[in-house]
Coordinates of C-alpha atoms in Angstrom, one line a residue:
Chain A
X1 CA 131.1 -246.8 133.4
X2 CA 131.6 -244.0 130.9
X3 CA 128.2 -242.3 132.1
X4 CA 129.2 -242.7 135.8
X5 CA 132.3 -241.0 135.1
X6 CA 130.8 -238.0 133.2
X7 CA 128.2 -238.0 135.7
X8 CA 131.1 -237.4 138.4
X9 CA 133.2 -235.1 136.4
X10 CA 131.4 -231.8 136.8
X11 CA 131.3 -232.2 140.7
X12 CA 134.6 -233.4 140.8
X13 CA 136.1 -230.6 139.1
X14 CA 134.0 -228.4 141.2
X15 CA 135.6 -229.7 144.3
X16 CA 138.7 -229.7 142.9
X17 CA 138.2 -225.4 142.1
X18 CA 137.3 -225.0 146.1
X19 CA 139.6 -226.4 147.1
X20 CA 142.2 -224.4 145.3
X21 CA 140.5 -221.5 146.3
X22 CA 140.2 -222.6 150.0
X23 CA 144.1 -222.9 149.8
X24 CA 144.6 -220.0 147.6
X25 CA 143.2 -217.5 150.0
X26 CA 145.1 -219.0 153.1
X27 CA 148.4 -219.5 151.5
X28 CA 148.4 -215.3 149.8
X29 CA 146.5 -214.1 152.7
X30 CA 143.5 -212.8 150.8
X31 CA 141.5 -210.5 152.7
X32 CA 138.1 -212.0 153.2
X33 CA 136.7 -208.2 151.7
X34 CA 137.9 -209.4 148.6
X35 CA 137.8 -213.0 148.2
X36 CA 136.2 -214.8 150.8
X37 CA 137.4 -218.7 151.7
X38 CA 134.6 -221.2 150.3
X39 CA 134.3 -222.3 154.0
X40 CA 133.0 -218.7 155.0
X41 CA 130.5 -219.0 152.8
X42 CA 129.7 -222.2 153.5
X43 CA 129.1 -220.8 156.9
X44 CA 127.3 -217.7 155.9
X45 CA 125.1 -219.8 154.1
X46 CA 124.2 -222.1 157.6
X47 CA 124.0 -218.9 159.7
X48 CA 122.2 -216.3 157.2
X49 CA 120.3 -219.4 156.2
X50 CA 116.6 -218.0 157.0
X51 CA 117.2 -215.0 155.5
X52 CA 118.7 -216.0 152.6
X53 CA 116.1 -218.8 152.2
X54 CA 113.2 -215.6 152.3
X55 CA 115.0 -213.6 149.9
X56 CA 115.6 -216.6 147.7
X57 CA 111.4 -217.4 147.6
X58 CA 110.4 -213.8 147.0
X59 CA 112.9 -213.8 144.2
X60 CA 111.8 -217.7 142.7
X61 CA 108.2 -216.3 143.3
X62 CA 108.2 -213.0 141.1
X63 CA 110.7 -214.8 138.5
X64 CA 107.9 -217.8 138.2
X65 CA 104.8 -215.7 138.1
X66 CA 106.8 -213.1 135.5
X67 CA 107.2 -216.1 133.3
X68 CA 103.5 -217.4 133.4
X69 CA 102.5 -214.3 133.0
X70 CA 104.6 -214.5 130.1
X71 CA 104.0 -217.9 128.8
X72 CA 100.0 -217.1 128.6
X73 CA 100.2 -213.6 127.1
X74 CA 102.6 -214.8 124.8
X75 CA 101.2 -217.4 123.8
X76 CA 97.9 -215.6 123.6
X77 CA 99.2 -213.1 121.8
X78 CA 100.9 -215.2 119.2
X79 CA 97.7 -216.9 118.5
X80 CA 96.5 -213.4 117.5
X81 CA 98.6 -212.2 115.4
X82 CA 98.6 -215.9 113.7
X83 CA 94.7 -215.5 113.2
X84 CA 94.8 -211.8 112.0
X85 CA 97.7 -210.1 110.0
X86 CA 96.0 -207.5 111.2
X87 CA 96.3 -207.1 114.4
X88 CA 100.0 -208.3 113.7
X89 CA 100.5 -205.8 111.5
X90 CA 99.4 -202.9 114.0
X91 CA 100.4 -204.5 116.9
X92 CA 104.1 -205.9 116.2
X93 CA 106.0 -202.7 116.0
X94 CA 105.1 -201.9 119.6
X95 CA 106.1 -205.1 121.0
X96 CA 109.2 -204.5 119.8
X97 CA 109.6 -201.2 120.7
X98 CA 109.2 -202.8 124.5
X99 CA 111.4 -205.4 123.9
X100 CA 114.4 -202.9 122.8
X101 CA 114.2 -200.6 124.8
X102 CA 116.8 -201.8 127.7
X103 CA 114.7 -202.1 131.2
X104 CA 116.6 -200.5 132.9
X105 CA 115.6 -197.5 131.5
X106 CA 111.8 -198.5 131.7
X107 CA 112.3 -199.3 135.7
X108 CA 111.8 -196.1 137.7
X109 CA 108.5 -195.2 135.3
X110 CA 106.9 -198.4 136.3
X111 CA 107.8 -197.9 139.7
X112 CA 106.5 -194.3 140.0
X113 CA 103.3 -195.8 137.9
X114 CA 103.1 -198.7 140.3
X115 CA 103.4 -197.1 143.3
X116 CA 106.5 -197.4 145.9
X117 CA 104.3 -199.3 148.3
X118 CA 103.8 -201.8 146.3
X119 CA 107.7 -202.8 144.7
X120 CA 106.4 -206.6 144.1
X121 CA 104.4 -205.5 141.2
X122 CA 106.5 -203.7 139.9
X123 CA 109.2 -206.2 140.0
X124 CA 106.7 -208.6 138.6
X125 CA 105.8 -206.1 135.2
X126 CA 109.6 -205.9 134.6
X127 CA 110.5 -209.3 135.1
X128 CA 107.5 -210.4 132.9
X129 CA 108.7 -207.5 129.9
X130 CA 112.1 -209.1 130.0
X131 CA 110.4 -213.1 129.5
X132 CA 107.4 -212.5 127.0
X133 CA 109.2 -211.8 124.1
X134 CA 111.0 -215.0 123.7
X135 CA 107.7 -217.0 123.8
X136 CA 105.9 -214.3 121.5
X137 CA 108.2 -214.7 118.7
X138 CA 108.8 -218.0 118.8
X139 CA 105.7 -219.5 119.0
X140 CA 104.2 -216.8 116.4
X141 CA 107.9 -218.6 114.2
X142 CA 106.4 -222.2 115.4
X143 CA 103.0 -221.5 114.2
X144 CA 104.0 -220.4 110.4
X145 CA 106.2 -223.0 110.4
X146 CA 103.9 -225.7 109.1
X147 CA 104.4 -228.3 106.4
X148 CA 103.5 -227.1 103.0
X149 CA 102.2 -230.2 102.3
X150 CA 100.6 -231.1 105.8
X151 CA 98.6 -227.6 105.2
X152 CA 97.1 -228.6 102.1
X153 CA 96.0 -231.8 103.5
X154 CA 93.9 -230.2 106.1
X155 CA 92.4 -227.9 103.5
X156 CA 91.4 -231.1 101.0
X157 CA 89.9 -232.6 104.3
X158 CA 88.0 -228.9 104.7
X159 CA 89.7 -228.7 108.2
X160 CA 88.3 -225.3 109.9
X161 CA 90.5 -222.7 111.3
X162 CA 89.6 -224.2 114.7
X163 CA 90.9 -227.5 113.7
X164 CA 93.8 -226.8 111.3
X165 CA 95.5 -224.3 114.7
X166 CA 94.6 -227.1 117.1
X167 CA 95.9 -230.0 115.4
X168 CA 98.2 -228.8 113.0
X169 CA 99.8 -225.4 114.0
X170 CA 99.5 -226.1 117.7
X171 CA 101.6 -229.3 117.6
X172 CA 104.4 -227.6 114.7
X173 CA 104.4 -224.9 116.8
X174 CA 105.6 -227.0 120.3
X175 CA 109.4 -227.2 119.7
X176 CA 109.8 -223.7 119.0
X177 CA 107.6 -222.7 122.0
X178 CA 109.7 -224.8 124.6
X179 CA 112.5 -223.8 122.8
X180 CA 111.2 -219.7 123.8
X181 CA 110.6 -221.0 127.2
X182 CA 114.0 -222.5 127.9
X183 CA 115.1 -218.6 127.1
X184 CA 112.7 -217.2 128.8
X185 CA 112.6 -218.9 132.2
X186 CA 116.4 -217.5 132.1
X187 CA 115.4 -214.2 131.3
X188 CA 112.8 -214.1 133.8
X189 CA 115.0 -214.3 136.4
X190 CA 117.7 -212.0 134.9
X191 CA 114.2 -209.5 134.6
X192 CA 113.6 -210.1 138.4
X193 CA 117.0 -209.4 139.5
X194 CA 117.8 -206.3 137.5
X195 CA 114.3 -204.8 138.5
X196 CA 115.6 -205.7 142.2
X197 CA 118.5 -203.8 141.7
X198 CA 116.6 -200.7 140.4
X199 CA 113.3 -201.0 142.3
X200 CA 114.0 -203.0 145.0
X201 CA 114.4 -201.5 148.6
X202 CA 114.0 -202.6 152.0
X203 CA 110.5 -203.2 151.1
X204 CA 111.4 -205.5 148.2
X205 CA 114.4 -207.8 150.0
X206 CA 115.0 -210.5 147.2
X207 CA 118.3 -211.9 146.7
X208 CA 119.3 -208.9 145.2
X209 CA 118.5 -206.9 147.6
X210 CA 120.9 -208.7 149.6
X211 CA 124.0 -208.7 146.9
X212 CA 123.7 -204.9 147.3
X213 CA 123.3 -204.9 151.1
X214 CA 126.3 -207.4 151.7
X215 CA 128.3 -205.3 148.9
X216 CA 127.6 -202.0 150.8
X217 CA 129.1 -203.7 154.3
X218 CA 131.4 -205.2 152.7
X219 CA 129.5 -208.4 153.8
X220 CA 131.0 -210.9 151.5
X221 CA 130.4 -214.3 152.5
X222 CA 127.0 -213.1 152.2
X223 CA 127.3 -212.0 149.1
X224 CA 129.0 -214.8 147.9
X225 CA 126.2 -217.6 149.9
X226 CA 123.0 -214.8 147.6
X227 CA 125.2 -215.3 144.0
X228 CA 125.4 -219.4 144.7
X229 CA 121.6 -219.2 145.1
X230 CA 120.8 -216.8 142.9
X231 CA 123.0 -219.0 140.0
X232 CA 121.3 -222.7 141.9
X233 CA 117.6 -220.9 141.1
X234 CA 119.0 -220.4 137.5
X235 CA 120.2 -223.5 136.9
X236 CA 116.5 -225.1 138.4
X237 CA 114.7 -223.1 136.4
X238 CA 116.6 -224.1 133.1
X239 CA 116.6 -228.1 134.3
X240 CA 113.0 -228.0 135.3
X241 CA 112.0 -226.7 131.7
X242 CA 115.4 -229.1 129.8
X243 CA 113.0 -231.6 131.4
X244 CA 109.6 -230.8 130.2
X245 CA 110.7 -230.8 127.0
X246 CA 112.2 -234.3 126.5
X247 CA 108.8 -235.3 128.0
X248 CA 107.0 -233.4 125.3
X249 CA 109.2 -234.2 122.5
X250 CA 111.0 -237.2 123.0
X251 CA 109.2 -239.2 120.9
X252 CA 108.9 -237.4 118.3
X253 CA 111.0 -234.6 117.4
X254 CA 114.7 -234.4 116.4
X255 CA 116.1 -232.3 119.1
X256 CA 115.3 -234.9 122.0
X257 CA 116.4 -238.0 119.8
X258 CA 119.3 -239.9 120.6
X259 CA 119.2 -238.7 124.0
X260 CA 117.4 -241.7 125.5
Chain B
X1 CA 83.2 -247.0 81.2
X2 CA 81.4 -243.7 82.8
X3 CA 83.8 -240.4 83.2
X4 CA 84.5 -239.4 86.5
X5 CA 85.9 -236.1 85.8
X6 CA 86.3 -234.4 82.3
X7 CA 89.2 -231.6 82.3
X8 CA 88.2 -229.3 79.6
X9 CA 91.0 -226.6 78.2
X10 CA 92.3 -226.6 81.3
X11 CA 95.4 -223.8 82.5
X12 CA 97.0 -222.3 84.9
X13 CA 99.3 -219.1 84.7
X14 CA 101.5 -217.3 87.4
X15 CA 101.9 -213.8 86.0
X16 CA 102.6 -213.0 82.4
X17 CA 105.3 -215.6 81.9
X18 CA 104.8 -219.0 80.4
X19 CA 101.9 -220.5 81.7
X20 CA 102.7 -224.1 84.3
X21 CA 99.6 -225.8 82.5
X22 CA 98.1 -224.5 78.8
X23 CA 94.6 -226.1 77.5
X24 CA 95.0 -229.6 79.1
X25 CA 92.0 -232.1 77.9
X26 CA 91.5 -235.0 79.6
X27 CA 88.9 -237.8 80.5
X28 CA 89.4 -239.3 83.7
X29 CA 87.2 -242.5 83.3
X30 CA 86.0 -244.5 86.7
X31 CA 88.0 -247.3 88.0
X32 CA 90.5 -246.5 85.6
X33 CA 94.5 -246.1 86.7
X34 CA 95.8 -243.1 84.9
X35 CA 99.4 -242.3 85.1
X36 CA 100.5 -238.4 84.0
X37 CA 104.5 -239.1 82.6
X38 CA 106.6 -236.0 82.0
X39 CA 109.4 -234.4 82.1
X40 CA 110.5 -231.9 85.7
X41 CA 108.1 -228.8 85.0
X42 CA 105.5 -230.3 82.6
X43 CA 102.8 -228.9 84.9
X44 CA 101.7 -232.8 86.1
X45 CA 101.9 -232.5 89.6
X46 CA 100.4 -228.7 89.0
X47 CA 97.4 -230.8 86.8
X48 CA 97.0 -233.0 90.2
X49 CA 96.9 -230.2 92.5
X50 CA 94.5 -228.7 90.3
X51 CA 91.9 -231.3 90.5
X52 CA 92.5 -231.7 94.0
X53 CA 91.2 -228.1 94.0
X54 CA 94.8 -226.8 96.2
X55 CA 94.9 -225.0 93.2
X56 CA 92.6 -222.5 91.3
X57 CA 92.8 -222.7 87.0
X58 CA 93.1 -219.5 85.7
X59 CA 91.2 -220.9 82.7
X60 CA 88.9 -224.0 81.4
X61 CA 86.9 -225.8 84.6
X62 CA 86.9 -229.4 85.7
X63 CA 83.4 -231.4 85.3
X64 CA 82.7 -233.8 87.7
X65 CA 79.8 -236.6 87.1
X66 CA 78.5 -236.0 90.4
X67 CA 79.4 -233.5 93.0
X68 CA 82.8 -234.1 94.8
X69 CA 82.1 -233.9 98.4
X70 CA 84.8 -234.0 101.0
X71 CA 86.6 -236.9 101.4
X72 CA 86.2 -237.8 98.0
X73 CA 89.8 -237.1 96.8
X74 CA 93.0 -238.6 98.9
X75 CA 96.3 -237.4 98.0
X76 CA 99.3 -239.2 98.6
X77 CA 102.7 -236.5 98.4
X78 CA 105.9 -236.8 97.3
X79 CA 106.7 -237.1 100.8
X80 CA 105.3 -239.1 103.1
X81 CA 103.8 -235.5 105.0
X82 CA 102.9 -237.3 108.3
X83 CA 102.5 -235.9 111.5
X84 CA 105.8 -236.1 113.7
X85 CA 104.0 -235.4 116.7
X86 CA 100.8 -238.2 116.2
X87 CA 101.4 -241.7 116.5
X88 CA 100.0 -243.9 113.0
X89 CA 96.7 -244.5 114.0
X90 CA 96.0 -240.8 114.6
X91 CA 97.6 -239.6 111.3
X92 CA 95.5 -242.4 109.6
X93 CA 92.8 -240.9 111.2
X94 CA 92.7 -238.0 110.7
X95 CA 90.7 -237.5 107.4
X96 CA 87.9 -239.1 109.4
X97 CA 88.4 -236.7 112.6
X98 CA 88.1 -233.9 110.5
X99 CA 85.3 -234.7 109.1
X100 CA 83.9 -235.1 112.3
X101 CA 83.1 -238.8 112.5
X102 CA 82.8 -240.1 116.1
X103 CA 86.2 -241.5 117.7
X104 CA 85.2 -245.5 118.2
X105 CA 84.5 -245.7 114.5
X106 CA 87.3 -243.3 113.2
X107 CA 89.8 -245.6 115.1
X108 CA 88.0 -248.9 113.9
X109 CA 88.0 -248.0 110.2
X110 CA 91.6 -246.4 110.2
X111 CA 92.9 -249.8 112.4
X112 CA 91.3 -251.7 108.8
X113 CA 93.2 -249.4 106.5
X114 CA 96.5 -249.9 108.3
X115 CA 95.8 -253.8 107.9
X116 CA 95.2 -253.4 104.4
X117 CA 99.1 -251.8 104.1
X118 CA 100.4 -254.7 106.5
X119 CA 100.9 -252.1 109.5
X120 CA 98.5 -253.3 111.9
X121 CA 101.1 -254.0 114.7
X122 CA 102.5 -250.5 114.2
X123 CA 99.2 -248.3 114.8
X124 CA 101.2 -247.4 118.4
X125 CA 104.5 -246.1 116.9
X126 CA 105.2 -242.8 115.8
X127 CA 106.2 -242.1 112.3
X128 CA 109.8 -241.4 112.9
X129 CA 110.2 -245.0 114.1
X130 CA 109.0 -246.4 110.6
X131 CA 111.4 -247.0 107.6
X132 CA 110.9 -244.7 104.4
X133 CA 108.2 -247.5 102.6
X134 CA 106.2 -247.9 106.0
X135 CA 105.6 -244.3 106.4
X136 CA 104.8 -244.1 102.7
X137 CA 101.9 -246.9 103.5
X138 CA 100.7 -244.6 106.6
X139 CA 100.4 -242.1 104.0
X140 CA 98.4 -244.8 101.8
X141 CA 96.0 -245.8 104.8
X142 CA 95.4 -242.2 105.6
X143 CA 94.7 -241.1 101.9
X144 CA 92.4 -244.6 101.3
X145 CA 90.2 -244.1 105.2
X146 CA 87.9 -241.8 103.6
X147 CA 86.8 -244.6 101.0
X148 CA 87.8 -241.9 98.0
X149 CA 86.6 -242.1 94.5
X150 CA 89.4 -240.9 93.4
X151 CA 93.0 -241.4 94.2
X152 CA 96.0 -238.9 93.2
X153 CA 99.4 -239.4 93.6
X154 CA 102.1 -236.9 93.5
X155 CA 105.0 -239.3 92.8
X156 CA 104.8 -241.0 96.2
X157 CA 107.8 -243.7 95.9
X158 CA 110.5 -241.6 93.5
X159 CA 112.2 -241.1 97.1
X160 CA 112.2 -244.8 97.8
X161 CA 114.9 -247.5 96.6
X162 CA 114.1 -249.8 93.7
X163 CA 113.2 -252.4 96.1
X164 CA 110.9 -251.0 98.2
X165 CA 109.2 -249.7 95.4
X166 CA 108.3 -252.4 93.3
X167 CA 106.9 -253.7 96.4
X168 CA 104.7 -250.3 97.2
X169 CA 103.7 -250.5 93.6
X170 CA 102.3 -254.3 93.9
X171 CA 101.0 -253.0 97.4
X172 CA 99.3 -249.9 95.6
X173 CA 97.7 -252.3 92.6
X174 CA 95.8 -254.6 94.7
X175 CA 94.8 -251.5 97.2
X176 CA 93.3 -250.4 93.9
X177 CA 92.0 -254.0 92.9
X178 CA 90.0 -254.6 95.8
X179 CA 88.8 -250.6 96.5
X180 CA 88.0 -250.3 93.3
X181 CA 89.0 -246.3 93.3
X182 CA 89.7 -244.2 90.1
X183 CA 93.4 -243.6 90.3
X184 CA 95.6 -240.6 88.9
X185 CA 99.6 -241.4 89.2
X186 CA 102.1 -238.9 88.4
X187 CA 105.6 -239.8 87.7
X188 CA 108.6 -239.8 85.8
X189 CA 109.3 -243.3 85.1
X190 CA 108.7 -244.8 82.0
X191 CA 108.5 -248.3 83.8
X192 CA 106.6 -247.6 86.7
X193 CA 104.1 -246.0 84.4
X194 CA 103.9 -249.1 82.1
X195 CA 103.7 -251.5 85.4
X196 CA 100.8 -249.5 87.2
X197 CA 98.5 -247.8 84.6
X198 CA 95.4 -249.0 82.5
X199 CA 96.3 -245.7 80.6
X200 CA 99.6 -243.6 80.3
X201 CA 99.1 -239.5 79.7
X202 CA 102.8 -238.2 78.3
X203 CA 102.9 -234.7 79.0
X204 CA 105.5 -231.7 77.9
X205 CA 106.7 -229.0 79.3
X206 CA 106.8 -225.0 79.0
X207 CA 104.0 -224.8 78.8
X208 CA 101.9 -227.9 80.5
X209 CA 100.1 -229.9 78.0
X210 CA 99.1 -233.2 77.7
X211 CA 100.8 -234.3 73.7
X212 CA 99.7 -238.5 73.8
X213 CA 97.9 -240.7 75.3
X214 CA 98.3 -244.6 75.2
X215 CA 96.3 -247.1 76.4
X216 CA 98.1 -250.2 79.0
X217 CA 97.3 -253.5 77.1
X218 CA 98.4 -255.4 80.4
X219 CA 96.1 -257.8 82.1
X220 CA 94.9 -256.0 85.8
X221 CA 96.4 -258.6 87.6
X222 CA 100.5 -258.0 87.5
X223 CA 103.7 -259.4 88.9
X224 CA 106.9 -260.1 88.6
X225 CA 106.3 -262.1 85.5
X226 CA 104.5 -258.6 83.4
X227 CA 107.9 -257.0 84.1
X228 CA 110.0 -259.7 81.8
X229 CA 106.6 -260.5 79.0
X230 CA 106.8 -258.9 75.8
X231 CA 103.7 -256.6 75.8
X232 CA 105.5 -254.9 79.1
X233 CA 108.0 -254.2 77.2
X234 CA 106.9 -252.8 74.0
X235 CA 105.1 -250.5 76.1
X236 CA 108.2 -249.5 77.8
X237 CA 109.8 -248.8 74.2
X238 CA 106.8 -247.5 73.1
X239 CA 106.3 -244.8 76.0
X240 CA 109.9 -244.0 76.1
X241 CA 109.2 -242.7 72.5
X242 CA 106.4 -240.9 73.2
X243 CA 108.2 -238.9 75.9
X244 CA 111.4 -238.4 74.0
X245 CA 109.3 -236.7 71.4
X246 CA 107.2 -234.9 74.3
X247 CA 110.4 -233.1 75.3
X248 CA 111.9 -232.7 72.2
X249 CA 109.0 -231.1 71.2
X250 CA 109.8 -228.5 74.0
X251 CA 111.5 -225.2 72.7

């Protein structure tokens, strides 16, 4: 009973929010340029549905291939640097150097460097600078971040390097790398959007694109029917990966007990 | 009785301070249960790092009567260091997978050791679903797959209630009746030295040395009934000496 009612609360209150707002607008005759009625977006969502829907996948699509992108290079790249201090001397500094410096800034190079005919790629590169550092540093934090103890076992067993990363760092190393991907996935999508909003142009019509269309004719259902989307792909994104790491961890580690 | 291992002037220093271990002497002798007793910082769990070869002496050398190969040594921890992520039989295992022996038998042998600690029905669960003592027997199965010739323990049940470890240390004396292993136990208990060893190493500290050695006059089988006899507890008095001198003895 408790669970059903904290399952029902969030909607609920959600309802309860629209339907203030429905009332609020009618009753101090807000103009729908400024705040638009939940029921015209409602609407602009049913009849700008296709559109939207197009804009939404192109968006979902460069946000999901930024983050594998950025799950396998950083990933690889933390194996790297855990297998030479070397190259993690030498190569750290300039990660970070890309991770600092605000996107933003880096956009119209990479555009210019891409090419204008083809925005996608760009969008992709920046989306995918904005996700890889998450899963960089926290699987290169995971996979130091090994029993003292466990480690010396492997090396009175003689484990090779081969077999001491794949069954010992590996494994340590899994909470802290879903725990980099639950940011990430976020990030990714932030990356995709701000790129969009730099880079993108007719060519490049994500939801973005659209917020900035509908602003400029002061189209705001529309607007409002690209932010619920845009904020329903976030919130996927971040259940999809909540939920693949209670299946990896659930049995085992102490973030996903007692949750069962 | 054959030595297994002779430690000869053995030491260890970090820097130019006061060495953790200075000229420690010892003859480990097969099938014998030796228990290191000392003080917090005598060096002893250093000593069995040492001949677990986790740690290089900076002086003297450990002779072995025949090459130690791995798998020869097990170490049981302080703490129980399993796997969080592997269920029992895979950390019991895992000696054996490193090694590189094939899967069918790895599993077969390590299902024998967790029958030997009584954990047979809970080769499936994962360790954080085992109490405190049954996670220190994983530990036990794991360190005895490899059949070892020598056994150290870095004092594996100081973490565990009274209870549970009088049990463990019954558990641990017939695991070392019927192997038949060579067994080094470091601890700081006057009692649980007494109970387990066939001979009892008092150490000091600053720096690490070995100051007496006394030889367990108990019969190999041991119970509840060695703990209340007379000779038990002479050798309780008798040890307790020993290691009050051992760290008065310290500057």
């Amino acid at each position: 009973m408790k669970g059903m009612v904290r399952l029902l609360l969030p909607p609920l209150f959600g309802l309860l929010v629209l339907a203030g707002w429905e009332w609020a607008v009618g009753a101090f005759a807000i103009p729908a340029f400024v705040l638009p009625p939940p029921s015209a977006v409602l609407a602009a969502l049913w009849r700008d549905g296709p559109l939207l829907l197009t804009s939404s996948w192109l968006t979902l699509s460069i946000t999901l291939q930024a983050f594998l992108l950025a799950l396998v290079t950083g990933v690889a790249l933390a194996l790297l640097f855990s297998q030479s201090r070397l190259a993690a001397a030498a190569l750290y500094p300039y990660v970070v150097a890309l991770q600092v410096t605000p996107i933003v800034a880096i956009a119209p190079l990479v555009v210019i460097w891409v090419g204008y005919e083809r925005v996608n790629l760009a969008l992709l590169i920046l989306a995918w600078i904005v996700a890889f550092f998450p899963i960089l540093s926290n699987t290169t934090l995971g996979l130091s971040a090994v029993d003292p103890n466990l480690r010396d076992l492997f090396r009175l067993y003689g484990a090779n390097r081969w077999q001491t990363l794949w069954r010992l760092q590996l494994p340590s190393a899994l909470p802290y790398l879903l725990g980099g991907m639950k940011i990430s996935g976020g990030l990714a999508l932030i990356g995709a959007v701000v790129a969009e909003f730099v880079a993108g142009s007719g060519t490049a019509s994500g939801l973005a694109w659209r917020i900035i269309e509908s602003g400029n004719r002061l189209n705001m259902p529309r607007l409002f029917a690209a932010l619920f989307l845009l904020s329903a792909l976030g919130i996927a994104i971040f259940a999809g990966l909540s939920f693949i790491q209670n299946r990896l961890l659930r049995r085992w580690h102490e973030s996903e007990l007692g949750r069962q | 009785m054959s030595p297994l291992l002779t430690v000869a002037g053995l030491s260890l220093a970090y820097g130019k301070g006061t060495p953790a271990l200075d000229g420690v002497d010892l003859t480990l002798n097969r099938g014998e249960f030796l228990s290191l007793l000392g003080p917090s910082g005598c060096g002893k769990s250093t000593l069995l790092r040492l001949i677990a070869g986790l740690l290089t002496p900076s002086g003297g050398q450990l002779q072995w009567q025949s090459p130690i190969a791995r798998g020869d040594i097990g170490f049981v921890f302080q703490e129980p260091t399993l796997m969080p992520w592997a269920r029992v039989i895979d950390n019991v295992r895992l000696p054996l997978e490193i090694a590189g022996v094939p899967r069918v038998e790895a599993v077969d042998r390590a299902m024998a050791e967790l029958e030997k600690v009584g954990l047979l029905d809970f080769s499936k669960s994962y360790p954080r679903e085992l109490s405190g003592g049954m996670k220190m027997r994983v530990s036990l199965a794991r360190a005895l797959v490899t059949r070892p010739a020598l056994l150290l323990l870095d004092e594996p049940f100081a973490a565990l209630d009274e209870i549970t470890r009088l049990k463990l240390n019954d558990d641990l004396l017939s695991l070392w009746r019927r192997d038949g292993f060579t067994a080094i136990f470091v601890t700081h208990s006057v009692f649980e030295s007494v109970y387990l060893s066939t001979r009892i190493a008092v150490m000091r500290p600053r720096p690490g040395r070995i100051v007496a050695e006394l030889p367990v006059e108990l019969p190999s089988q041991r119970d509840y009934a060695t703990r209340t006899g007379a000779v038990y507890n002479d050798h309780c008095r008798t040890v307790s000496t020993l290691l009050h001198q051992a760290m008065g003895a310290a500057p």
